[in-house]
Amino acid sequence: MSELKGSGQQTSDAPTPEDAFHEAATLASREQTHAPGATPDGPVLAADGTPLKRSLNRALRMQKIRALGLIAPLLIFVLLTFIAPIADMLFRSVENQIVAETLPETVEVLADWDSDSGEPPSEAVYQAFYVDMFLAQEQKLHTRLGSRLNYEQTGMSSMFRKSGRRVGKFDTDTYTDQFTALDPSWEDPASWVAMMDNKANRAALPFTARSWDRWVAYLESEGDDPAKEDIEDFLFTTLYLDLVETGGSGAADARITSAGAATGDFETVSLTEQFADADKDWVDPEIWRVIKAFAPKYTSGYFLNAVDMQKTPDGIEARPENQQIYLMLFKRTMFMSLVITFSCILLGYPVAWILANLPSRTANLLMILVLLPFWTSLLVRTSAWKVMLQQQGVINDTLVWLGLVADDARLVMINNQFGTIVAMTHILLPFMILPLYSVMQTIPPTYLRAAKSLGATNWTAFWRVYFPQSVPGIGAGSVLVFILAIGYYITPEIVGGNTGTFISNRIAYHISSSLNWGLGAALGSILLAVVMLLYWVYDKIVGIDNVKLG
């Protein structure tokens, strides 16, 4: 009995993990107590006398640094080629600094104008605008600014271009002549340099000082010496305006004080009339309302345009019905991408199943046919479909020859959604087959035989046993195909016509043709957000952990 009892208690008397831990702790405590240089209550020391915990942390830190050094090139590459462009795109979708940077004086004065008054702004706005426009046309920035504002108000591009050519010929040389008549030294550039180097003079002439700094910065960027370049008429205009405002009080230069006393008798120039002569639309309050509305450095206007809305001086409004195209393009892109994905599943699943269940030699040979499209240019494959699908193409000729279609009723399969779906399904099909084949190879065929031996039919064995194990491959292929499809623009451009193009075609148009980078970036940002949202929904419903490539 004792032997039986001992045998029965053998398992319970064996040391448990907790006992082993306590025994190890006791031994470590004893070794610590007898370790050289260690006190009974002190830390465990390493061989070099440093605390063991600190030595271990140092070793782990060095391992992390070495690991980081190994992956640093890849991280830098991803940062420069992927993260940075996306960040730049997101910034461009809200960036609007060109107005504030090109017209800084105008924006500041225009802020005090009541845009709801129905009257054009005061002469002070036109005076500031004259200085800004003169410097902008010297730097060739006025055309860029006009193009930017033309997105919001048609015709502004031509206004800026026309006025840029005229602004240098305004009658502001009247001020130049009157100042030089008082003192010929006003024409000396070196005297201006000396005058603007004095803080008291700059305080007495604030508008002139700001304009001078911008002019000097431009000259130096061109490699010119401000002390040797002629003083332009716009600087004499700012000088006159400052002297009318301050009278030259506090200036250290005697010329400023004497000129301030004489400006009351000067002949004046109406810059409002000068701009009206250049283009009558400059006295239209609506033009200035647009400039004021888009003066902030950051704007939501691009995103509003991307969803068929617009930012106006009166607030946010829907775009005219005949201009509402982007929401329709987003819906079409989503719909056609889903159709292409399902088409790839229907066509790719049987092919992957056959490849996974054939002998390796035969499967490898057929796999070459699956990979063959990768060896052909995308443009060539798309152009081939354009030839095949057209009304006088191979497919229609075959259908007419078979008598399935009348010669005068040939099918329209190109320049529409059908052509885009067919061509893109063919192009993206390998991206569905490969994940499916990789997952199906890991499914043991004995599972199906076991199900059949238990009385299941072929369909029941497939649907209840085989198909659930292939779902991870379907998920991986679907995510891959959908994300690739949603961003395609070459194939839809060639075979899609007006009804088969994607939102990506408009993004490419704005980036490369219209140069409306802000709107293109906003469309791209929305597309990225939609993809991330769908990815999140897929993760919640299916689970991204269930996506496998084999």
Coordinates of C-alpha atoms in Angstrom, one line a residue:
M1 CA 0.0 0.0 0.0
S2 CA 2.8 2.3 0.8
E3 CA 4.3 1.7 -2.6
L4 CA 1.0 2.3 -4.3
K5 CA 0.5 5.4 -2.2
G6 CA 3.9 6.6 -3.1
S7 CA 3.3 5.9 -6.7
G8 CA 0.0 7.7 -6.5
Q9 CA 1.6 10.7 -4.9
Q10 CA 4.6 10.9 -7.2
T11 CA 3.1 13.6 -9.3
S12 CA 2.0 15.7 -6.3
D13 CA 5.4 15.4 -4.6
A14 CA 7.3 16.5 -7.8
P15 CA 8.7 20.1 -7.6
T16 CA 6.3 22.7 -9.1
P17 CA 7.4 25.7 -11.1
E18 CA 6.8 27.9 -8.0
D19 CA 9.1 25.7 -6.0
A20 CA 11.8 25.9 -8.6
F21 CA 11.5 29.7 -8.7
H22 CA 11.9 30.0 -4.9
E23 CA 14.8 27.6 -5.0
A24 CA 16.6 29.6 -7.7
A25 CA 15.9 32.8 -5.8
T26 CA 17.4 31.3 -2.7
L27 CA 20.5 30.2 -4.6
A28 CA 20.9 33.6 -6.2
S29 CA 20.5 35.3 -2.8
R30 CA 23.3 33.1 -1.4
E31 CA 25.6 33.7 -4.4
Q32 CA 24.9 37.4 -4.0
T33 CA 25.7 37.4 -0.4
H34 CA 29.1 35.7 -1.1
A35 CA 29.9 37.7 -4.2
P36 CA 33.0 39.8 -3.9
G37 CA 32.2 43.4 -3.1
A38 CA 28.5 42.7 -2.6
T39 CA 26.6 43.4 0.6
P40 CA 23.7 41.1 1.7
D41 CA 21.1 43.8 0.8
G42 CA 23.0 45.2 -2.2
P43 CA 22.4 44.7 -5.9
V44 CA 23.7 41.7 -7.9
L45 CA 27.0 42.7 -9.5
A46 CA 28.4 41.7 -12.9
A47 CA 32.0 40.4 -13.4
D48 CA 33.3 44.0 -13.9
G49 CA 31.7 45.1 -10.6
T50 CA 28.8 47.1 -12.1
P51 CA 25.2 46.3 -11.1
L52 CA 23.9 43.4 -13.2
K53 CA 20.7 45.2 -14.1
R54 CA 22.6 48.2 -15.4
S55 CA 25.0 46.0 -17.4
L56 CA 22.1 44.1 -18.9
N57 CA 20.3 47.3 -19.9
R58 CA 23.5 48.6 -21.6
A59 CA 23.8 45.4 -23.5
L60 CA 20.2 45.5 -24.7
R61 CA 20.6 49.2 -25.6
M62 CA 23.6 48.4 -27.8
Q63 CA 21.6 45.6 -29.5
K64 CA 18.8 48.0 -30.3
I65 CA 21.2 50.6 -31.7
R66 CA 22.8 48.0 -33.9
A67 CA 19.4 46.8 -35.1
L68 CA 18.4 50.4 -35.8
G69 CA 21.6 50.9 -37.8
L70 CA 20.7 48.0 -40.0
I71 CA 17.2 49.2 -40.8
A72 CA 18.1 52.9 -41.0
P73 CA 18.7 52.9 -44.8
L74 CA 15.3 51.4 -45.4
L75 CA 13.6 53.8 -42.9
I76 CA 15.3 56.8 -44.6
F77 CA 14.3 55.5 -48.1
V78 CA 10.6 55.0 -47.0
L79 CA 10.6 58.4 -45.3
L80 CA 11.9 60.2 -48.4
T81 CA 9.9 58.3 -51.1
F82 CA 6.7 57.6 -49.3
I83 CA 6.0 59.5 -46.1
A84 CA 7.4 62.9 -47.2
P85 CA 5.4 63.0 -50.5
I86 CA 2.2 62.1 -48.7
A87 CA 2.9 64.8 -46.1
D88 CA 3.6 67.3 -48.9
M89 CA 0.3 66.4 -50.6
L90 CA -1.6 66.8 -47.4
F91 CA 0.0 70.2 -46.9
R92 CA -0.7 71.4 -50.4
S93 CA -4.3 70.6 -50.0
V94 CA -4.7 73.4 -47.5
E95 CA -1.8 75.7 -48.3
N96 CA -2.7 79.1 -49.7
Q97 CA 0.3 81.3 -48.9
I98 CA 0.8 82.7 -52.4
V99 CA -1.8 85.5 -51.9
A100 CA -0.5 86.6 -48.6
E101 CA 3.2 86.4 -49.7
T102 CA 2.7 88.1 -53.0
L103 CA 0.3 90.8 -51.8
P104 CA 1.4 91.4 -48.2
E105 CA 0.6 95.2 -48.1
T106 CA -2.7 94.7 -50.0
V107 CA -3.9 92.0 -47.6
E108 CA -3.2 94.1 -44.6
V109 CA -5.0 97.2 -45.8
L110 CA -7.8 95.1 -47.4
A111 CA -8.7 93.6 -44.0
D112 CA -10.3 96.9 -43.0
W113 CA -12.5 97.0 -46.1
D114 CA -16.2 96.1 -45.7
S115 CA -16.7 93.5 -48.4
D116 CA -20.5 93.8 -48.0
S117 CA -20.7 97.5 -48.8
G118 CA -21.0 97.0 -52.5
E119 CA -18.4 99.6 -53.1
P120 CA -14.8 99.1 -54.3
P121 CA -12.1 99.5 -51.7
S122 CA -10.5 102.9 -50.9
E123 CA -7.5 104.5 -52.6
A124 CA -5.2 103.1 -49.8
V125 CA -5.9 99.5 -51.0
Y126 CA -4.9 100.5 -54.6
Q127 CA -1.8 102.2 -53.4
A128 CA -0.7 99.1 -51.5
F129 CA -1.7 96.9 -54.5
Y130 CA 0.4 99.0 -56.8
V131 CA 3.5 98.3 -54.7
D132 CA 2.8 94.6 -54.4
M133 CA 2.0 94.3 -58.1
F134 CA 5.2 96.1 -59.2
L135 CA 7.4 93.8 -57.1
A136 CA 5.3 90.8 -58.2
Q137 CA 5.8 91.5 -61.9
E138 CA 9.5 92.0 -61.4
Q139 CA 9.7 88.6 -59.8
K140 CA 7.3 87.1 -62.3
L141 CA 4.9 86.1 -59.5
H142 CA 1.8 87.9 -60.7
T143 CA 1.0 85.3 -63.3
R144 CA 1.1 82.5 -60.7
L145 CA -1.1 84.5 -58.4
G146 CA -3.5 85.2 -61.2
S147 CA -3.7 81.5 -62.0
R148 CA -4.4 80.6 -58.4
L149 CA -7.2 83.1 -58.1
N150 CA -8.6 82.2 -61.5
Y151 CA -9.6 78.9 -59.9
E152 CA -12.0 80.9 -57.8
Q153 CA -13.0 83.7 -60.2
T154 CA -12.8 83.2 -63.9
G155 CA -10.9 86.0 -65.7
M156 CA -8.5 87.0 -62.9
S157 CA -5.6 85.3 -64.6
S158 CA -5.9 87.7 -67.6
M159 CA -6.4 90.6 -65.3
F160 CA -3.1 90.0 -63.5
R161 CA -1.3 89.3 -66.7
K162 CA -2.5 92.5 -68.4
S163 CA -2.0 94.7 -65.3
G164 CA 1.5 93.3 -64.8
R165 CA 2.5 94.6 -68.1
R166 CA 1.0 98.0 -67.4
V167 CA 2.0 98.6 -63.8
G168 CA 5.5 99.7 -64.7
K169 CA 4.1 102.4 -67.0
F170 CA 1.7 104.0 -64.5
D171 CA 1.9 107.8 -64.1
T172 CA 3.7 107.5 -60.8
D173 CA 6.8 109.0 -62.3
T174 CA 5.1 112.3 -61.4
Y175 CA 6.2 111.7 -57.8
T176 CA 9.7 110.9 -59.0
D177 CA 10.0 114.1 -60.9
Q178 CA 8.7 116.2 -58.0
F179 CA 11.1 114.7 -55.5
T180 CA 14.1 115.1 -57.8
A181 CA 13.1 118.7 -58.5
L182 CA 13.3 119.4 -54.7
D183 CA 16.7 117.7 -54.4
P184 CA 18.6 115.9 -57.2
S185 CA 20.2 113.6 -54.7
W186 CA 17.0 111.6 -54.4
E187 CA 18.0 109.9 -57.7
D188 CA 21.3 108.6 -56.1
P189 CA 20.9 104.9 -55.1
A190 CA 23.8 105.2 -52.6
S191 CA 21.9 107.9 -50.7
W192 CA 18.9 105.6 -50.4
V193 CA 21.1 102.8 -49.1
A194 CA 22.5 105.2 -46.4
M195 CA 19.1 106.6 -45.6
M196 CA 17.5 103.1 -45.1
D197 CA 20.4 102.1 -42.9
N198 CA 19.3 104.6 -40.3
K199 CA 16.7 103.4 -37.7
A200 CA 15.2 106.9 -37.3
N201 CA 14.6 107.3 -41.0
R202 CA 13.0 103.8 -41.2
A203 CA 10.7 104.7 -38.3
A204 CA 9.6 107.9 -40.1
L205 CA 9.1 106.1 -43.4
P206 CA 7.6 102.6 -42.4
F207 CA 5.9 101.9 -45.8
T208 CA 9.0 102.9 -47.7
A209 CA 11.2 100.9 -45.4
R210 CA 9.2 97.7 -46.0
S211 CA 9.1 98.3 -49.7
W212 CA 12.8 99.0 -49.8
D213 CA 13.6 95.8 -48.0
R214 CA 11.6 93.7 -50.5
W215 CA 13.2 95.5 -53.4
V216 CA 16.7 95.0 -52.0
A217 CA 16.0 91.3 -51.4
Y218 CA 14.9 90.9 -55.0
L219 CA 18.0 92.8 -56.4
E220 CA 20.4 90.7 -54.3
S221 CA 18.7 87.5 -55.4
E222 CA 19.4 88.6 -59.0
G223 CA 23.0 89.4 -58.1
D224 CA 22.6 93.2 -58.4
D225 CA 23.9 95.9 -56.1
P226 CA 21.2 98.1 -54.7
A227 CA 23.7 101.0 -54.4
K228 CA 24.1 100.9 -58.2
E229 CA 20.5 100.3 -59.5
D230 CA 18.1 103.1 -60.4
I231 CA 15.5 104.0 -57.8
E232 CA 12.1 102.9 -59.3
D233 CA 9.0 105.0 -59.3
F234 CA 7.2 102.8 -56.9
L235 CA 9.7 103.8 -54.1
F236 CA 9.0 107.5 -54.7
T237 CA 5.3 106.7 -54.5
T238 CA 5.7 105.0 -51.1
L239 CA 8.0 107.9 -50.0
Y240 CA 5.2 110.4 -50.9
L241 CA 2.6 108.3 -49.0
D242 CA 4.7 108.1 -45.9
L243 CA 5.5 111.8 -45.9
V244 CA 1.8 112.6 -46.3
E245 CA 1.1 110.4 -43.3
T246 CA 4.0 111.3 -40.9
G247 CA 5.5 114.5 -42.4
G248 CA 8.9 113.0 -41.9
S249 CA 8.7 113.6 -38.2
G250 CA 11.7 112.1 -36.3
A251 CA 13.8 111.4 -39.4
A252 CA 17.6 111.9 -39.2
D253 CA 17.9 112.9 -42.8
A254 CA 17.3 116.5 -43.6
R255 CA 16.0 115.7 -47.1
I256 CA 13.1 113.8 -45.5
T257 CA 12.1 116.7 -43.3
S258 CA 12.3 119.3 -46.1
A259 CA 10.4 116.9 -48.5
G260 CA 7.8 116.4 -45.9
A261 CA 7.1 120.1 -45.7
A262 CA 6.8 120.3 -49.5
T263 CA 4.5 117.3 -50.2
G264 CA 1.4 119.3 -49.5
D265 CA 1.9 121.1 -52.8
F266 CA 2.7 117.9 -54.8
E267 CA 0.6 116.9 -57.8
T268 CA -1.1 113.6 -56.9
V269 CA -1.8 110.5 -58.9
S270 CA -5.0 108.4 -58.5
L271 CA -3.9 104.7 -58.5
T272 CA -7.6 103.7 -58.6
E273 CA -7.9 105.3 -62.0
Q274 CA -4.6 103.8 -63.1
F275 CA -5.8 100.3 -62.4
A276 CA -9.2 101.0 -63.9
D277 CA -7.4 102.1 -67.1
A278 CA -5.4 98.8 -67.1
D279 CA -8.6 96.8 -66.6
K280 CA -12.0 98.1 -65.7
D281 CA -12.7 95.0 -63.6
W282 CA -10.3 96.3 -60.9
V283 CA -13.1 98.6 -59.7
D284 CA -15.5 95.6 -59.4
P285 CA -16.0 94.9 -55.7
E286 CA -16.5 91.2 -56.4
I287 CA -12.8 90.9 -57.5
W288 CA -11.6 92.3 -54.2
R289 CA -14.0 90.1 -52.3
V290 CA -12.4 87.1 -53.8
I291 CA -8.9 88.4 -53.0
K292 CA -10.0 89.1 -49.4
A293 CA -11.7 85.7 -49.0
F294 CA -8.5 83.8 -50.1
A295 CA -6.0 86.0 -48.3
P296 CA -5.5 83.6 -45.3
K297 CA -2.4 81.4 -45.6
Y298 CA -4.5 78.3 -45.2
T299 CA -7.8 77.5 -46.9
S300 CA -10.5 74.9 -47.0
G301 CA -11.4 75.9 -50.6
Y302 CA -9.6 73.0 -52.2
F303 CA -11.4 70.4 -50.1
L304 CA -14.7 72.1 -50.7
N305 CA -14.1 72.1 -54.5
A306 CA -13.2 68.4 -54.2
V307 CA -16.7 67.6 -52.9
D308 CA -18.5 69.9 -55.4
M309 CA -18.8 72.8 -52.9
Q310 CA -17.1 76.2 -53.1
K311 CA -15.8 78.9 -50.8
T312 CA -17.2 82.3 -51.7
P313 CA -17.1 85.7 -50.0
D314 CA -20.6 85.0 -48.8
G315 CA -19.7 81.6 -47.3
I316 CA -19.8 78.0 -48.4
E317 CA -22.1 77.2 -51.3
A318 CA -22.8 74.3 -53.6
R319 CA -21.2 74.5 -57.0
P320 CA -23.5 74.9 -60.0
E321 CA -25.1 71.7 -61.0
N322 CA -23.3 71.5 -64.3
Q323 CA -19.9 71.7 -62.5
Q324 CA -20.6 68.9 -59.9
I325 CA -18.4 66.1 -61.1
Y326 CA -16.2 65.0 -58.3
L327 CA -18.7 63.2 -56.1
M328 CA -19.9 61.4 -59.2
L329 CA -16.3 60.4 -60.0
F330 CA -15.7 59.2 -56.4
K331 CA -18.9 57.0 -56.5
R332 CA -17.9 55.6 -59.9
T333 CA -14.4 54.9 -58.8
M334 CA -15.7 52.9 -55.7
F335 CA -18.3 51.0 -57.7
M336 CA -16.0 50.0 -60.6
S337 CA -13.1 49.1 -58.2
L338 CA -15.5 46.8 -56.3
V339 CA -16.8 45.2 -59.6
I340 CA -13.2 44.7 -60.8
T341 CA -12.3 43.1 -57.4
F342 CA -15.3 40.7 -57.6
S343 CA -14.5 39.9 -61.2
C344 CA -11.0 39.0 -60.2
I345 CA -12.3 36.7 -57.4
L346 CA -14.7 34.9 -59.8
L347 CA -12.0 34.4 -62.5
G348 CA -9.0 33.9 -60.2
Y349 CA -10.4 31.4 -57.6
P350 CA -10.9 28.5 -60.1
V351 CA -7.5 29.1 -61.6
A352 CA -5.8 29.2 -58.2
W353 CA -7.7 26.0 -57.2
I354 CA -6.5 24.1 -60.3
L355 CA -2.9 25.3 -59.7
A356 CA -2.9 24.2 -56.1
N357 CA -4.2 20.8 -56.9
L358 CA -2.1 19.9 -59.9
P359 CA 1.2 18.2 -59.7
S360 CA 4.1 20.6 -59.0
R361 CA 5.6 20.2 -62.4
T362 CA 2.4 21.0 -64.2
A363 CA 1.5 23.8 -61.7
N364 CA 4.8 25.5 -62.2
L365 CA 4.4 25.4 -66.0
L366 CA 0.9 27.0 -65.8
M367 CA 2.2 29.5 -63.3
I368 CA 4.4 30.9 -66.0
L369 CA 1.2 31.7 -68.0
V370 CA -0.2 33.6 -65.0
L371 CA 3.0 35.6 -64.6
L372 CA 3.4 36.2 -68.4
P373 CA 1.4 39.5 -68.3
F374 CA 4.1 41.0 -65.9
W375 CA 6.6 40.6 -68.8
T376 CA 4.5 42.8 -71.1
S377 CA 4.2 46.6 -70.8
L378 CA 1.0 47.9 -69.2
L379 CA 0.6 50.3 -72.1
V380 CA 0.9 47.5 -74.6
R381 CA -1.7 45.3 -72.8
T382 CA -4.1 48.2 -72.5
S383 CA -3.7 49.2 -76.1
A384 CA -4.3 45.6 -77.2
W385 CA -7.7 45.6 -75.4
K386 CA -8.5 48.9 -77.2
V387 CA -7.9 47.1 -80.5
M388 CA -9.9 44.0 -79.5
L389 CA -12.9 45.8 -78.0
Q390 CA -13.6 48.4 -80.6
Q391 CA -16.6 48.0 -83.0
Q392 CA -14.3 46.9 -85.8
G393 CA -12.1 44.9 -83.5
V394 CA -11.4 41.2 -83.1
I395 CA -14.2 40.4 -80.7
N396 CA -17.0 42.1 -82.7
D397 CA -15.7 40.6 -85.9
T398 CA -15.8 37.1 -84.3
L399 CA -19.4 37.7 -83.0
V400 CA -20.5 38.8 -86.5
W401 CA -18.8 35.8 -88.1
L402 CA -20.6 33.5 -85.7
G403 CA -23.9 35.2 -86.4
L404 CA -24.5 36.2 -82.8
V405 CA -24.4 39.9 -83.7
A406 CA -25.6 41.7 -86.8
D407 CA -23.0 43.6 -88.7
D408 CA -25.0 46.9 -88.3
A409 CA -25.5 46.3 -84.6
R410 CA -22.0 45.7 -83.3
L411 CA -21.5 46.0 -79.6
V412 CA -20.0 49.1 -78.0
M413 CA -17.4 47.8 -75.6
I414 CA -14.8 50.5 -75.6
N415 CA -14.7 54.1 -74.2
N416 CA -17.2 53.1 -71.5
Q417 CA -17.3 51.4 -68.1
F418 CA -17.4 47.9 -69.6
G419 CA -14.1 48.5 -71.4
T420 CA -12.4 49.7 -68.3
I421 CA -13.7 46.8 -66.2
V422 CA -12.5 44.2 -68.8
A423 CA -9.1 45.7 -69.3
M424 CA -8.4 46.2 -65.6
T425 CA -9.7 42.8 -64.6
H426 CA -7.2 41.3 -67.0
I427 CA -4.3 43.4 -65.7
L428 CA -5.1 42.9 -62.0
L429 CA -6.0 39.2 -62.2
P430 CA -2.5 37.9 -61.3
F431 CA -2.6 39.9 -58.1
M432 CA -5.6 37.9 -57.1
I433 CA -4.4 34.5 -58.3
L434 CA -1.0 34.6 -56.5
P435 CA -2.4 35.1 -52.9
L436 CA -5.1 32.6 -53.5
Y437 CA -2.7 30.0 -54.8
S438 CA -0.3 30.6 -52.0
V439 CA -3.0 30.0 -49.3
M440 CA -4.6 27.0 -51.1
Q441 CA -1.2 25.3 -51.2
T442 CA -1.3 25.1 -47.4
I443 CA -4.7 23.4 -47.3
P444 CA -4.2 19.6 -46.9
P445 CA -6.2 17.6 -49.5
T446 CA -6.9 15.0 -46.8
Y447 CA -9.5 17.4 -45.3
L448 CA -11.8 17.0 -48.3
R449 CA -11.4 13.2 -48.4
A450 CA -12.2 13.1 -44.7
A451 CA -15.3 15.1 -45.2
K452 CA -16.5 12.9 -48.1
S453 CA -15.8 9.8 -46.0
L454 CA -18.1 11.2 -43.4
G455 CA -20.9 11.4 -46.0
A456 CA -20.5 15.0 -47.3
T457 CA -21.2 15.7 -50.9
N458 CA -18.6 17.4 -53.1
W459 CA -20.3 20.8 -52.7
T460 CA -20.7 20.4 -49.0
A461 CA -17.1 19.4 -48.5
F462 CA -16.0 22.3 -50.6
W463 CA -18.2 24.9 -49.0
R464 CA -17.9 23.8 -45.4
V465 CA -14.3 22.6 -45.3
Y466 CA -12.2 24.0 -48.2
F467 CA -13.7 27.4 -48.8
P468 CA -13.4 28.8 -45.2
Q469 CA -9.7 27.9 -45.2
S470 CA -9.2 29.9 -48.5
V471 CA -10.9 33.0 -47.2
P472 CA -7.6 34.6 -46.0
G473 CA -6.3 34.3 -49.6
I474 CA -9.5 36.0 -50.9
G475 CA -9.0 38.8 -48.3
A476 CA -5.4 39.3 -49.2
G477 CA -6.1 39.3 -53.0
S478 CA -9.1 41.6 -52.6
V479 CA -7.3 44.2 -50.6
L480 CA -4.4 44.1 -53.1
V481 CA -6.6 44.3 -56.2
F482 CA -9.0 47.0 -54.8
I483 CA -6.2 49.3 -53.7
L484 CA -4.4 49.0 -57.0
A485 CA -7.7 49.5 -58.9
I486 CA -8.8 52.6 -57.1
G487 CA -5.6 54.4 -58.0
Y488 CA -5.3 53.4 -61.7
Y489 CA -5.5 56.1 -64.3
I490 CA -3.6 55.0 -67.4
T491 CA -6.0 52.2 -68.4
P492 CA -9.2 54.1 -67.7
E493 CA -7.7 57.0 -69.7
I494 CA -7.1 54.8 -72.7
V495 CA -10.2 52.6 -72.8
G496 CA -12.6 54.4 -70.4
G497 CA -13.8 57.4 -72.5
N498 CA -16.1 59.9 -70.7
T499 CA -18.0 57.3 -68.6
G500 CA -15.2 54.9 -67.6
T501 CA -12.6 57.3 -66.1
F502 CA -11.7 57.3 -62.4
I503 CA -11.1 60.1 -59.9
S504 CA -7.4 59.4 -60.3
N505 CA -7.7 60.6 -63.9
R506 CA -8.8 64.0 -62.6
I507 CA -6.0 64.0 -60.0
A508 CA -3.5 63.4 -62.8
Y509 CA -5.1 66.1 -64.9
H510 CA -4.8 68.7 -62.2
I511 CA -1.2 67.7 -61.3
S512 CA 0.2 67.6 -64.9
S513 CA -2.1 69.8 -67.1
S514 CA -4.2 72.4 -65.2
L515 CA -1.4 72.7 -62.5
N516 CA -4.1 73.1 -59.8
W517 CA -1.9 71.2 -57.4
G518 CA -4.0 72.2 -54.4
L519 CA -7.2 70.7 -55.8
G520 CA -5.3 67.6 -57.0
A521 CA -3.8 67.2 -53.5
A522 CA -7.2 67.6 -51.9
L523 CA -8.7 64.9 -54.2
G524 CA -5.7 62.6 -53.4
S525 CA -6.2 63.2 -49.7
I526 CA -9.9 62.4 -49.8
L527 CA -9.1 59.2 -51.8
L528 CA -6.4 58.2 -49.3
A529 CA -8.9 58.8 -46.4
V530 CA -11.6 56.7 -48.2
V531 CA -9.1 53.9 -48.7
M532 CA -8.0 54.0 -45.0
L533 CA -11.7 54.1 -43.9
L534 CA -12.5 51.0 -46.0
Y535 CA -9.4 49.3 -44.7
W536 CA -10.6 50.0 -41.1
V537 CA -14.1 48.7 -42.0
Y538 CA -12.5 45.6 -43.5
D539 CA -10.4 45.1 -40.4
K540 CA -13.5 45.4 -38.1
I541 CA -15.6 43.0 -40.2
V542 CA -13.1 40.4 -41.4
G543 CA -10.0 41.1 -39.4
I544 CA -6.7 42.0 -40.9
D545 CA -5.1 39.2 -39.0
N546 CA -7.0 36.8 -41.1
V547 CA -5.4 38.1 -44.3
K548 CA -2.6 35.7 -45.3
L549 CA -0.3 35.2 -48.2
G550 CA 0.5 31.6 -47.5

